[in-house]
């Protein structure tokens, strides 16, 4: 098992080195940074699905939350906003939301005061409607005012690393809410519910222009390490400046990945990990042994979401742009599932390997299929069939097909993944 | 009365159009769930695929010089449905049947269906590009305007020919499905298998055949829904991928595995979407000069329940609420 793992990682390294020789160093370092971020996200999904058996298909939502968090924390202050009436209006929105939340919480407690279930339902619905109306009455004018006066609320101008942390915290908070309401569902229902919730998050982030600038996108999002332009002012030539700057970023990401892996690996080997696997494999038996299944599942859902939020934050700050319109279920949910399934659910090294390997394949399938199409096109021309039109846009789409092919093949021929879970047999 | 006509155009007709599409899609999803016990995510892309098959056939028919009184895409639909059913059978044989034979869990099949989604979408984009296509490049879309001056309105009631065809086709499909499920041998076998697959098998039902019939029905209905949707709007590679979740919402609202529920759920979600984004203040306008005028003047000008950009989100909210409050659907007796 260990030999296989080492061999696969060596093969991956060889693949990346090969890519580096063909595509050049700046491209490859960028690929490595993104692959490492996806490895972190795949680790997060591995916690949820591999340890906990929770079928989360809402990764896109958590990545967006992380991306928003780092944007909000690290983008410079927008003085137009702070000097306007915006903050006061937002405070009113907060108060309105608080009143709404109190109403709903009050309605949820009615049964303790002798109300029948039916009446409680009615009051609950009324409370929700009232809370919504109160909130809308404050948010609509505030949003309109801020968008007109200041564009959007801007950021806090804090260091980027705080943004990454905040990404994890915010994702954890959202995961807590989602988990609280949705974790009781059966696997496939949970999948559909989480997809639905992530689409709701996407719609909100995309349309709350006052907070996120929506489809107008926020850029530049700062880096935690010096930018290529910085190196250029220090007298490094253009090509190497990109390599140095991205390598610096890569080191940051690898540190985060290393810490995450160390902590998870420790937890997984300990009693906590054993308990989680027991719950995953047979939650009824685990419950009868006195484990609080619901609370543990919520815990694991939140832990996984932290890594997803941090990963999403890293991706956004590396891209230097937060574009809510750029988030797609294929690129931000399904691809990560493919990573985990191919790499091996339940094994951290497998999840990391899958994350990096599938990301490399995902990126490479475009140039490879472009080269393939150019050759085929030449062949067809020589046969008199005519050339293939629009090779560039077509080869970009090939990666979707390749992804689908990889996952179906993996499910059929290696359903446990390339580095499967290690089943320990004690005693 | 213009306001009423506006309401009919914006809410009733668009809601019925959306509802028909959702219902046709949700029937397929719910049948597959009932028989094979997994959430089939590739259904949206099977709809898109069906629409592209129809587009190819229509282009071929036009190139042969055929003309028809109705849109060509509609005329070739039966043939396209046969082809789509064949493709659905092929997809099952190639990707799902091996997993079922291994005894894989429904979760695995769900992930496999996402793989199939990606492959279909990749292939469609590969062959047809990412651009938008229309069935009405060579022929024009007929628009019917019903003069409503009889009830004092100056604006007409507008409905396009594909929309009328859609209503008729949905109605026929629903009635045919009803008779198939209640009267035919296969239909009864399908319902038996949806209730209890093992019991159905020991009582002599050929379950493999039932599975095949299910895919044929689901595939051809997906093609029908996709084509009608493409006739109504335009055809693009992510035509149905974007609405696969609302379709799931429809199926879940009606109770997964429950064919009639899917139809009701489809219309419910469709109308909910159009009603949520409709500006209800429009309907109050005629009363502005009446005794209630003062009250109406104090109301905001925009009385829609959610802003227009959240239209699809309404379906997701319904989906999540139904899953949380009543996961078996709003109708009792779902067979799953």
XYZ file of C-alpha atoms in Angstrom:
763
model
C 0.000 0.000 0.000
C 2.719 2.421 1.018
C 4.756 1.402 -2.005
C 1.813 2.066 -4.266
C 1.228 5.482 -2.716
C 4.876 6.472 -3.120
C 4.957 5.205 -6.694
C 1.825 7.158 -7.593
C 3.188 10.354 -6.077
C 6.482 9.874 -7.926
C 4.517 9.375 -11.137
C 2.584 12.571 -10.415
C 5.830 14.442 -9.813
C 7.222 13.094 -13.081
C 4.052 14.206 -14.854
C 4.372 17.716 -13.454
C 8.056 17.878 -14.350
C 7.158 16.714 -17.841
C 4.538 19.433 -18.082
C 7.154 21.905 -16.895
C 9.550 20.886 -19.671
C 6.882 21.215 -22.360
C 4.816 24.182 -21.142
C 7.440 26.248 -19.335
C 8.027 27.083 -15.702
C 5.508 29.935 -15.071
C 2.604 27.813 -16.321
C 3.684 24.823 -14.280
C 4.116 26.740 -11.031
C 0.640 28.225 -11.504
C -0.691 24.727 -12.141
C 0.977 23.536 -8.930
C -0.531 26.344 -6.844
C -4.032 25.631 -8.100
C -3.558 21.882 -7.822
C -2.449 22.288 -4.199
C -5.505 24.431 -3.440
C -7.737 21.794 -4.990
C -5.925 19.133 -2.967
C -6.881 21.080 0.155
C -10.517 21.236 -0.965
C -10.456 17.530 -1.803
C -9.167 16.892 1.725
C -12.163 18.818 3.028
C -14.519 16.697 0.962
C -12.675 13.603 2.135
C -13.458 14.553 5.717
C -17.127 14.903 4.876
C -17.598 11.957 2.547
C -14.642 9.695 3.289
C -14.859 9.925 7.085
C -18.418 10.946 7.635
C -20.306 9.515 4.670
C -22.017 12.862 4.142
C -23.043 13.436 0.569
C -22.212 17.098 0.073
C -22.783 18.340 -3.456
C -22.713 21.987 -2.482
C -18.970 22.548 -2.634
C -19.426 25.424 -5.039
C -21.281 27.333 -2.337
C -18.455 26.896 0.172
C -15.812 27.871 -2.369
C -17.793 31.008 -3.189
C -18.124 31.847 0.495
C -14.368 31.452 0.913
C -13.721 33.587 -2.149
C -16.030 36.279 -0.878
C -14.441 36.176 2.584
C -10.915 36.751 1.346
C -12.120 39.512 -0.953
C -13.972 41.209 1.862
C -11.058 41.020 4.289
C -8.130 41.828 2.040
C -9.419 44.367 -0.496
C -8.577 47.970 0.535
C -11.128 50.085 2.370
C -13.714 51.844 0.234
C -13.796 55.318 1.791
C -16.770 56.339 -0.391
C -18.780 53.804 1.553
C -17.470 54.599 5.027
C -18.021 58.338 4.548
C -21.605 57.876 3.372
C -24.732 56.881 5.268
C -24.099 53.302 4.184
C -22.741 51.934 7.487
C -25.709 53.331 9.419
C -28.151 51.861 6.935
C -26.410 48.508 7.136
C -26.647 48.671 10.904
C -30.395 49.115 10.511
C -30.446 46.098 8.188
C -28.633 44.115 10.841
C -31.155 45.178 13.471
C -34.013 44.274 11.123
C -32.462 40.864 10.478
C -32.062 40.414 14.230
C -35.712 41.237 14.871
C -36.694 38.791 12.138
C -34.503 36.074 13.638
C -36.039 36.689 17.080
C -39.536 36.401 15.604
C -38.682 33.084 13.971
C -36.967 31.749 17.076
C -39.941 32.787 19.148
C -42.312 30.997 16.807
C -40.151 27.871 16.998
C -40.547 27.782 20.779
C -44.303 28.198 20.897
C -44.948 24.526 21.557
C -43.361 24.928 24.988
C -46.137 27.302 25.930
C -48.934 24.912 25.191
C -49.652 25.747 21.562
C -50.711 22.807 19.412
C -48.487 21.690 16.539
C -50.883 22.999 13.931
C -50.997 26.476 15.476
C -47.261 26.536 15.808
C -46.910 25.804 12.076
C -49.233 28.660 11.246
C -47.382 31.085 13.497
C -44.053 29.892 12.116
C -45.109 30.640 8.561
C -46.387 34.062 9.587
C -43.153 34.743 11.475
C -41.065 33.854 8.423
C -43.143 36.121 6.190
C -42.958 38.971 8.701
C -39.195 38.534 9.104
C -38.768 38.568 5.327
C -40.837 41.740 4.974
C -38.976 43.520 7.786
C -35.640 42.549 6.268
C -36.647 43.579 2.747
C -37.953 46.925 3.991
C -34.444 47.800 5.225
C -32.173 45.998 2.770
C -33.748 47.312 -0.441
C -33.134 51.021 0.184
C -29.732 50.307 1.753
C -28.601 48.213 -1.216
C -29.811 50.811 -3.689
C -28.136 53.627 -1.773
C -24.781 51.865 -1.437
C -24.703 50.784 -5.068
C -25.422 54.357 -6.142
C -23.106 56.164 -3.740
C -20.150 53.857 -3.286
C -20.449 50.954 -5.728
C -20.021 48.359 -2.998
C -18.949 48.170 0.620
C -15.332 47.440 -0.252
C -12.973 45.442 1.925
C -11.317 45.768 5.284
C -7.752 46.106 4.016
C -6.375 43.432 6.352
C -3.597 40.929 5.547
C -4.568 38.176 3.140
C -3.866 35.366 5.594
C -6.645 36.700 7.812
C -8.859 36.509 4.743
C -8.035 32.827 4.322
C -8.825 32.201 7.959
C -12.029 34.178 7.684
C -12.912 32.088 4.622
C -12.670 28.997 6.790
C -14.662 30.587 9.604
C -17.416 31.890 7.337
C -17.691 28.573 5.522
C -17.872 26.852 8.906
C -20.699 29.141 9.996
C -22.657 28.489 6.820
C -21.953 24.772 7.059
C -23.270 24.812 10.613
C -26.564 26.327 9.458
C -26.845 23.977 6.481
C -25.919 20.977 8.571
C -28.366 21.899 11.287
C -31.253 21.900 8.842
C -30.247 19.333 6.232
C -28.129 16.593 7.792
C -31.104 14.495 8.813
C -31.769 13.715 5.163
C -30.941 10.449 3.427
C -27.850 10.430 1.184
C -29.387 11.207 -2.196
C -31.811 13.724 -0.741
C -28.897 15.372 1.043
C -27.061 15.599 -2.279
C -29.990 17.322 -3.947
C -30.570 19.623 -0.981
C -26.925 20.710 -0.843
C -26.893 21.389 -4.586
C -30.008 23.484 -4.116
C -28.470 25.398 -1.228
C -25.258 26.052 -3.133
C -27.308 27.411 -6.035
C -29.119 29.701 -3.597
C -25.760 30.909 -2.251
C -24.574 31.499 -5.802
C -27.688 33.513 -6.650
C -27.275 35.599 -3.501
C -23.569 36.323 -3.950
C -24.117 37.075 -7.616
C -26.978 39.498 -7.042
C -26.002 41.211 -3.789
C -24.081 43.844 -5.688
C -23.786 46.119 -2.674
C -21.772 43.485 -0.828
C -19.903 41.557 -3.506
C -20.093 43.834 -6.547
C -21.838 40.885 -8.218
C -21.013 40.206 -11.831
C -18.989 43.432 -12.027
C -16.257 41.440 -10.213
C -13.775 42.691 -7.636
C -10.135 42.986 -8.613
C -7.316 43.090 -7.809
C -7.512 40.903 -4.752
C -4.100 41.182 -3.056
C -1.574 38.384 -2.569
C -0.007 37.346 0.724
C 3.416 37.301 -0.980
C 5.067 39.811 -3.351
C 3.486 40.029 -6.803
C 5.420 39.498 -10.049
C 5.359 43.260 -10.616
C 7.115 43.701 -7.278
C 9.915 41.370 -8.373
C 10.182 43.284 -11.623
C 10.851 46.514 -9.748
C 13.616 44.637 -7.964
C 15.231 43.998 -11.324
C 14.119 40.412 -12.041
C 13.212 39.760 -15.681
C 9.545 39.227 -16.556
C 9.575 35.469 -16.981
C 11.439 34.716 -13.776
C 9.417 37.265 -11.801
C 6.303 35.187 -12.453
C 8.121 32.020 -11.428
C 9.436 33.554 -8.202
C 6.161 35.185 -7.216
C 4.092 32.086 -7.914
C 6.649 29.898 -6.178
C 6.310 32.130 -3.122
C 2.546 31.655 -3.250
C 3.023 27.924 -3.716
C 5.087 27.766 -0.524
C 2.263 29.493 1.368
C -0.313 27.043 0.030
C 1.887 24.056 0.764
C 2.339 25.246 4.354
C -1.453 25.443 4.759
C -1.861 22.048 3.106
C 0.823 20.556 5.327
C -0.759 21.866 8.523
C -4.185 20.633 7.429
C -2.868 17.211 6.503
C -0.965 16.877 9.779
C -3.989 17.792 11.887
C -6.406 15.600 9.934
C -4.045 12.662 9.912
C -3.643 12.912 13.694
C -7.393 13.151 14.219
C -8.059 10.304 11.816
C -5.698 7.933 13.572
C -7.069 8.762 17.006
C -10.246 7.730 18.798
C -12.135 10.548 17.077
C -11.373 9.092 13.633
C -12.385 5.617 14.767
C -15.657 6.962 16.065
C -16.317 8.762 12.790
C -15.703 5.630 10.745
C -17.939 3.666 13.076
C -20.722 6.203 12.524
C -20.193 6.147 8.771
C -20.247 2.375 8.496
C -23.175 1.758 10.801
C -24.702 4.738 12.486
C -27.322 2.668 14.274
C -24.684 0.531 15.971
C -22.660 3.659 16.788
C -25.707 5.341 18.296
C -26.402 2.296 20.420
C -22.846 2.571 21.756
C -23.752 6.011 23.037
C -22.323 8.161 20.251
C -24.277 11.295 19.449
C -24.554 10.647 15.718
C -26.230 13.909 14.712
C -23.807 16.100 16.636
C -20.772 14.219 15.302
C -22.025 14.461 11.737
C -22.560 18.177 12.137
C -19.052 18.458 13.535
C -17.515 16.673 10.589
C -19.574 18.658 8.097
C -18.282 21.895 9.601
C -14.647 20.680 9.698
C -14.784 19.720 6.046
C -16.332 23.043 5.140
C -13.481 24.917 6.848
C -10.972 23.408 4.437
C -13.273 24.109 1.487
C -13.633 27.734 2.559
C -9.873 28.155 2.939
C -9.310 26.452 -0.409
C -11.845 28.700 -2.097
C -10.207 31.739 -0.524
C -6.778 30.651 -1.760
C -8.065 30.126 -5.291
C -9.670 33.566 -5.346
C -6.677 35.421 -3.982
C -4.393 33.582 -6.393
C -6.587 34.499 -9.356
C -6.639 38.078 -8.009
C -10.255 38.439 -9.059
C -13.516 37.540 -7.353
C -16.008 36.819 -10.095
C -19.286 35.350 -8.786
C -20.321 34.687 -12.386
C -17.346 32.399 -12.862
C -18.508 29.746 -10.411
C -20.002 26.710 -12.128
C -21.169 23.402 -10.636
C -18.934 21.537 -13.083
C -15.749 23.458 -12.270
C -16.304 23.796 -8.563
C -18.380 20.846 -7.382
C -18.266 17.912 -9.752
C -14.572 18.131 -10.525
C -13.768 17.838 -6.813
C -15.964 14.781 -6.498
C -14.081 13.245 -9.402
C -10.829 14.048 -7.583
C -11.955 12.300 -4.417
C -13.448 9.242 -6.127
C -10.442 8.734 -8.378
C -7.935 9.425 -5.617
C -9.649 7.247 -3.031
C -12.302 8.281 -0.555
C -11.372 7.685 3.057
C -7.646 8.096 2.474
C -6.092 11.531 2.922
C -3.120 10.787 0.691
C -5.527 9.466 -1.893
C -7.674 12.594 -1.719
C -4.626 14.820 -2.100
C -3.283 12.741 -4.936
C -6.653 12.814 -6.683
C -6.921 16.554 -6.190
C -3.608 17.272 -7.843
C -3.741 14.539 -10.471
C -7.247 15.311 -11.711
C -6.538 19.025 -11.741
C -3.484 18.447 -13.917
C -5.538 16.262 -16.260
C -8.381 18.803 -16.252
C -6.020 21.584 -17.285
C -3.967 19.524 -19.691
C -6.885 18.032 -21.588
C -7.329 21.361 -23.324
C -3.887 21.742 -24.961
C -3.648 18.003 -25.568
C -6.986 17.847 -27.360
C -6.128 21.026 -29.248
C -2.986 19.347 -30.525
C -5.023 16.229 -31.327
C -7.610 18.245 -33.222
C -5.004 20.147 -35.198
C -3.494 16.870 -36.304
C -6.892 15.317 -37.068
C -7.870 18.442 -38.920
C -4.781 18.141 -41.087
C -5.593 14.495 -41.672
C -9.195 15.277 -42.663
C -7.994 17.986 -44.998
C -5.626 15.594 -46.683
C -8.546 13.193 -47.114
C -10.549 15.992 -48.620
C -13.107 16.206 -45.745
C -12.222 19.751 -44.829
C -10.691 21.131 -41.649
C -12.277 21.112 -38.179
C -13.651 24.587 -37.453
C -13.230 26.463 -34.129
C -10.580 24.151 -32.743
C -9.830 26.404 -29.771
C -13.309 26.633 -28.285
C -13.936 22.962 -28.993
C -10.816 21.729 -27.276
C -11.695 23.803 -24.212
C -14.886 21.741 -23.978
C -13.017 18.455 -24.230
C -12.067 18.660 -20.586
C -15.689 18.309 -19.539
C -15.916 15.134 -21.570
C -12.607 13.825 -20.246
C -13.773 14.460 -16.696
C -16.980 12.502 -17.284
C -15.071 9.662 -18.899
C -12.565 9.482 -16.030
C -15.258 9.329 -13.353
C -17.334 6.667 -15.100
C -14.260 4.552 -15.776
C -13.071 4.973 -12.200
C -16.457 3.944 -10.812
C -16.451 0.872 -12.988
C -12.878 -0.354 -12.737
C -11.475 1.200 -9.539
C -14.467 2.061 -7.365
C -12.300 2.386 -4.260
C -9.929 4.833 -5.939
C -6.257 4.677 -6.816
C -5.130 4.860 -3.186
C -7.974 3.137 -1.342
C -8.861 3.492 2.281
C -6.710 1.423 4.605
C -8.926 -0.873 6.639
C -7.130 -1.594 9.883
C -7.886 -4.855 11.584
C -7.132 -4.511 15.243
C -6.679 -7.481 17.501
C -58.302 45.264 -18.270
C -54.820 45.495 -19.773
C -53.457 44.622 -16.372
C -55.363 41.347 -16.362
C -54.089 40.465 -19.833
C -50.593 41.301 -18.627
C -51.115 38.941 -15.704
C -52.334 36.165 -17.993
C -49.389 36.615 -20.351
C -46.752 36.903 -17.668
C -47.975 34.467 -15.049
C -50.482 32.006 -16.446
C -49.008 31.364 -19.881
C -45.337 31.483 -18.855
C -46.128 29.434 -15.782
C -47.923 26.809 -17.844
C -45.029 26.704 -20.313
C -42.463 26.253 -17.546
C -44.749 23.814 -15.765
C -45.147 21.651 -18.882
C -41.388 21.427 -19.335
C -40.780 20.678 -15.678
C -43.562 18.090 -15.632
C -42.269 16.257 -18.702
C -38.759 16.200 -17.267
C -39.885 15.276 -13.771
C -41.880 12.267 -15.009
C -38.695 10.762 -16.397
C -36.709 11.440 -13.236
C -39.421 10.099 -11.006
C -39.900 6.916 -13.072
C -36.169 6.205 -13.011
C -36.088 6.829 -9.291
C -39.058 4.551 -8.750
C -37.650 1.651 -10.754
C -33.885 1.989 -10.345
C -33.785 3.842 -7.008
C -31.296 6.534 -7.878
C -31.449 10.236 -8.633
C -30.641 10.488 -12.319
C -28.759 13.733 -12.775
C -28.050 13.189 -16.442
C -31.713 13.674 -17.241
C -31.262 17.356 -18.037
C -28.558 16.587 -20.534
C -30.627 13.799 -22.031
C -33.187 16.529 -22.718
C -30.567 18.699 -24.379
C -29.290 15.719 -26.333
C -32.810 14.963 -27.529
C -33.239 18.545 -28.664
C -30.020 18.353 -30.662
C -31.098 15.059 -32.256
C -34.307 16.806 -33.307
C -32.326 19.751 -34.627
C -30.209 17.462 -36.781
C -33.275 15.649 -38.128
C -35.063 18.929 -38.803
C -32.045 20.279 -40.648
C -31.856 17.077 -42.667
C -35.563 17.253 -43.496
C -35.269 20.880 -44.549
C -32.234 20.072 -46.653
C -34.275 17.371 -48.412
C -36.739 20.060 -49.353
C -39.597 18.924 -47.132
C -42.001 21.545 -45.893
C -44.630 21.270 -43.210
C -47.476 23.375 -41.863
C -46.038 23.104 -38.354
C -42.443 23.797 -37.281
C -40.098 21.228 -38.778
C -38.624 20.495 -35.358
C -42.081 19.389 -34.259
C -42.746 17.242 -37.308
C -39.605 15.143 -36.869
C -40.168 14.757 -33.126
C -41.520 11.163 -33.197
C -38.440 9.938 -35.025
C -36.178 11.912 -32.697
C -37.910 10.357 -29.701
C -37.218 6.883 -31.033
C -33.549 7.746 -31.496
C -33.359 9.339 -28.031
C -34.928 6.239 -26.482
C -32.263 4.170 -28.188
C -29.544 6.462 -26.859
C -30.985 6.220 -23.354
C -30.903 2.424 -23.589
C -27.304 2.605 -24.775
C -26.308 4.884 -21.894
C -27.904 2.504 -19.436
C -26.174 -0.501 -20.963
C -22.824 1.247 -21.109
C -22.689 3.015 -17.763
C -25.401 2.072 -15.303
C -26.059 -1.620 -15.973
C -22.486 -2.734 -15.111
C -22.699 -0.865 -11.795
C -26.107 -2.367 -11.011
C -24.794 -5.823 -11.837
C -22.024 -5.277 -9.281
C -24.661 -4.344 -6.719
C -23.391 -0.777 -6.358
C -25.149 1.567 -3.977
C -27.557 4.214 -5.322
C -24.982 6.825 -4.370
C -22.504 5.318 -6.806
C -25.107 5.387 -9.548
C -25.811 9.030 -8.746
C -22.133 9.887 -9.171
C -22.052 7.842 -12.371
C -25.004 9.831 -13.682
C -23.026 13.010 -13.083
C -20.196 11.488 -15.096
C -22.689 10.773 -17.869
C -23.931 14.367 -17.648
C -20.411 15.655 -18.132
C -19.768 13.354 -21.065
C -22.994 14.240 -22.864
C -22.382 17.925 -22.296
C -18.779 17.665 -23.444
C -19.775 15.818 -26.604
C -22.581 18.249 -27.414
C -20.231 21.198 -27.044
C -17.586 19.405 -29.012
C -19.829 18.764 -31.988
C -22.164 21.735 -31.922
C -19.989 24.411 -30.345
C -21.063 26.588 -27.446
C -23.162 29.022 -29.446
C -26.920 29.408 -29.463
C -28.976 27.770 -32.174
C -32.583 28.114 -33.147
C -35.120 25.924 -34.864
C -36.451 29.019 -36.553
C -33.513 30.039 -38.704
C -35.263 29.167 -41.926
C -38.897 29.295 -40.877
C -40.605 31.862 -38.711
C -42.232 31.328 -35.332
C -45.975 31.863 -35.560
C -47.362 34.186 -32.923
C -51.090 34.153 -32.216
C -52.649 37.315 -30.872
C -56.108 37.080 -29.425
C -57.964 40.344 -29.543
C -59.336 41.086 -26.096
C -61.269 44.251 -26.865
C -64.433 42.345 -25.972
C -63.557 42.682 -22.300
C -62.196 46.173 -22.653
C -58.488 45.520 -23.109
C -56.379 47.160 -25.776
C -53.503 44.701 -25.572
C -53.850 41.252 -27.117
C -53.340 37.917 -25.447
C -50.137 36.635 -27.042
C -49.127 33.017 -27.376
C -46.723 31.375 -29.765
C -47.408 28.305 -31.814
C -44.711 26.213 -30.063
C -46.348 27.051 -26.744
C -49.735 25.813 -27.896
C -48.115 22.693 -29.303
C -46.365 22.238 -25.981
C -49.611 22.300 -24.027
C -51.218 19.813 -26.414
C -48.237 17.495 -26.388
C -47.918 17.588 -22.606
C -51.590 16.767 -22.265
C -51.325 13.863 -24.701
C -48.170 12.574 -22.996
C -49.769 12.720 -19.576
C -52.956 10.949 -20.694
C -50.989 8.334 -22.608
C -48.788 7.746 -19.591
C -51.835 7.410 -17.392
C -53.383 4.731 -19.584
C -50.035 3.019 -19.980
C -49.463 2.826 -16.234
C -52.995 1.741 -15.315
C -54.144 -0.393 -18.238
C -51.168 -2.053 -19.917
C -49.291 -5.094 -18.714
C -45.961 -3.284 -18.719
C -47.374 -0.323 -16.893
C -48.716 -2.510 -14.146
C -45.420 -4.378 -14.012
C -43.620 -1.052 -13.642
C -45.798 0.017 -10.762
C -45.343 -3.357 -9.121
C -41.596 -3.084 -9.457
C -41.608 0.465 -8.105
C -43.452 -0.811 -5.048
C -41.241 -3.806 -4.383
C -38.652 -4.966 -6.889
C -37.974 -8.342 -5.242
C -41.628 -9.211 -4.916
C -42.199 -8.205 -8.536
C -39.408 -10.481 -9.642
C -40.598 -13.563 -7.760
C -44.103 -13.051 -9.079
C -42.776 -13.564 -12.580
C -42.213 -10.026 -13.818
C -39.277 -9.688 -16.168
C -37.529 -6.902 -14.275
C -34.786 -6.459 -16.871
C -37.454 -5.753 -19.463
C -39.205 -3.312 -17.137
C -35.925 -1.447 -16.695
C -35.573 -1.223 -20.462
C -39.127 0.036 -20.895
C -38.449 2.646 -18.207
C -35.422 3.947 -20.076
C -37.367 4.024 -23.340
C -40.134 6.100 -21.751
C -37.726 8.356 -19.870
C -35.494 8.871 -22.899
C -38.305 9.692 -25.281
C -40.014 12.010 -22.779
C -36.691 13.750 -22.176
C -36.331 14.275 -25.922
C -39.875 15.592 -26.077
C -39.329 18.009 -23.213
C -35.969 19.197 -24.509
C -37.291 19.785 -28.002
C -40.369 21.655 -26.823
C -38.182 23.812 -24.606
C -35.782 24.503 -27.459
C -38.715 25.363 -29.747
C -39.986 27.814 -27.173
C -36.650 29.505 -26.408
C -33.377 28.685 -28.124
C -31.090 25.709 -28.208
C -27.778 25.886 -26.361
C -25.555 23.221 -24.812
C -26.572 24.084 -21.253
C -30.258 24.342 -22.178
C -31.498 21.791 -19.681
C -28.483 21.467 -17.376
C -29.572 24.730 -15.789
C -33.085 23.510 -15.134
C -32.303 20.013 -13.947
C -32.575 21.162 -10.334
C -35.977 22.807 -10.753
C -37.012 19.551 -12.397
C -35.755 17.672 -9.378
C -37.661 20.128 -7.246
C -40.801 19.267 -9.215
C -40.209 15.538 -8.831
C -39.544 15.853 -5.107
C -42.497 18.164 -4.498
C -44.685 15.511 -6.099
C -42.939 12.697 -4.234
C -40.083 10.843 -5.950
C -41.324 7.715 -7.658
C -44.825 9.099 -8.056
C -45.639 9.871 -11.699
C -48.798 11.916 -11.155
C -47.107 13.821 -8.376
C -44.346 14.788 -10.791
C -46.882 16.374 -13.137
C -48.516 18.324 -10.339
C -45.123 19.250 -8.925
C -43.950 20.494 -12.304
C -46.838 22.892 -12.663
C -46.620 23.926 -9.031
C -42.946 24.877 -9.345
C -43.531 26.536 -12.706
C -46.350 28.732 -11.443
C -44.521 29.460 -8.205
C -41.582 30.819 -10.190
C -43.629 33.095 -12.399
C -45.853 34.265 -9.556
C -42.899 35.025 -7.297
C -41.306 37.428 -9.756
C -44.570 38.992 -10.937
C -45.079 42.561 -9.837
C -48.428 42.343 -8.073
C -48.705 46.124 -7.944
C -49.764 45.924 -11.600
C -53.022 44.259 -10.620
C -53.825 47.075 -8.178
C -53.495 49.802 -10.793
C -57.131 49.747 -11.965
C -58.255 50.483 -8.392
C -56.043 53.541 -8.076
C -58.929 55.915 -8.618
C -61.379 53.901 -6.519
C -62.135 54.204 -2.806
C -58.958 52.295 -1.915
C -56.758 54.662 -3.884
C -55.122 56.227 -0.840
C -53.988 52.908 0.537
C -52.661 51.758 -2.820
C -50.697 54.966 -3.262
C -48.809 54.264 -0.054
C -47.652 50.822 -1.231
C -44.261 50.521 -2.945
C -44.310 50.502 -6.743
C -42.699 47.083 -6.911
C -44.701 44.414 -5.128
C -43.004 41.324 -6.560
C -42.221 38.722 -3.935
C -38.604 38.343 -5.036
C -36.557 40.365 -7.564
C -36.537 38.948 -11.104
C -32.920 37.771 -10.938
C -33.937 35.271 -8.255
C -36.491 33.512 -10.456
C -34.710 30.148 -10.604
C -33.819 30.470 -6.929
C -37.502 30.157 -6.095
C -37.389 26.580 -7.324
C -34.359 25.838 -5.145
C -36.018 27.329 -2.103
C -39.112 25.212 -2.725
C -36.862 22.194 -3.205
C -35.038 22.724 0.074
C -38.194 23.485 2.043
C -40.025 20.437 0.730
C -37.013 18.237 1.436
C -36.848 19.490 4.993
C -40.523 19.653 5.867
C -41.938 16.776 3.876
C -39.323 14.731 2.005
C -41.922 12.246 0.759
C -43.590 14.966 -1.281
C -46.811 16.849 -0.806
C -48.935 13.872 -1.830
C -49.325 10.891 0.414
C -48.534 7.411 -0.741
C -45.383 7.931 -2.753
C -44.143 4.521 -3.686
C -40.541 5.057 -2.713
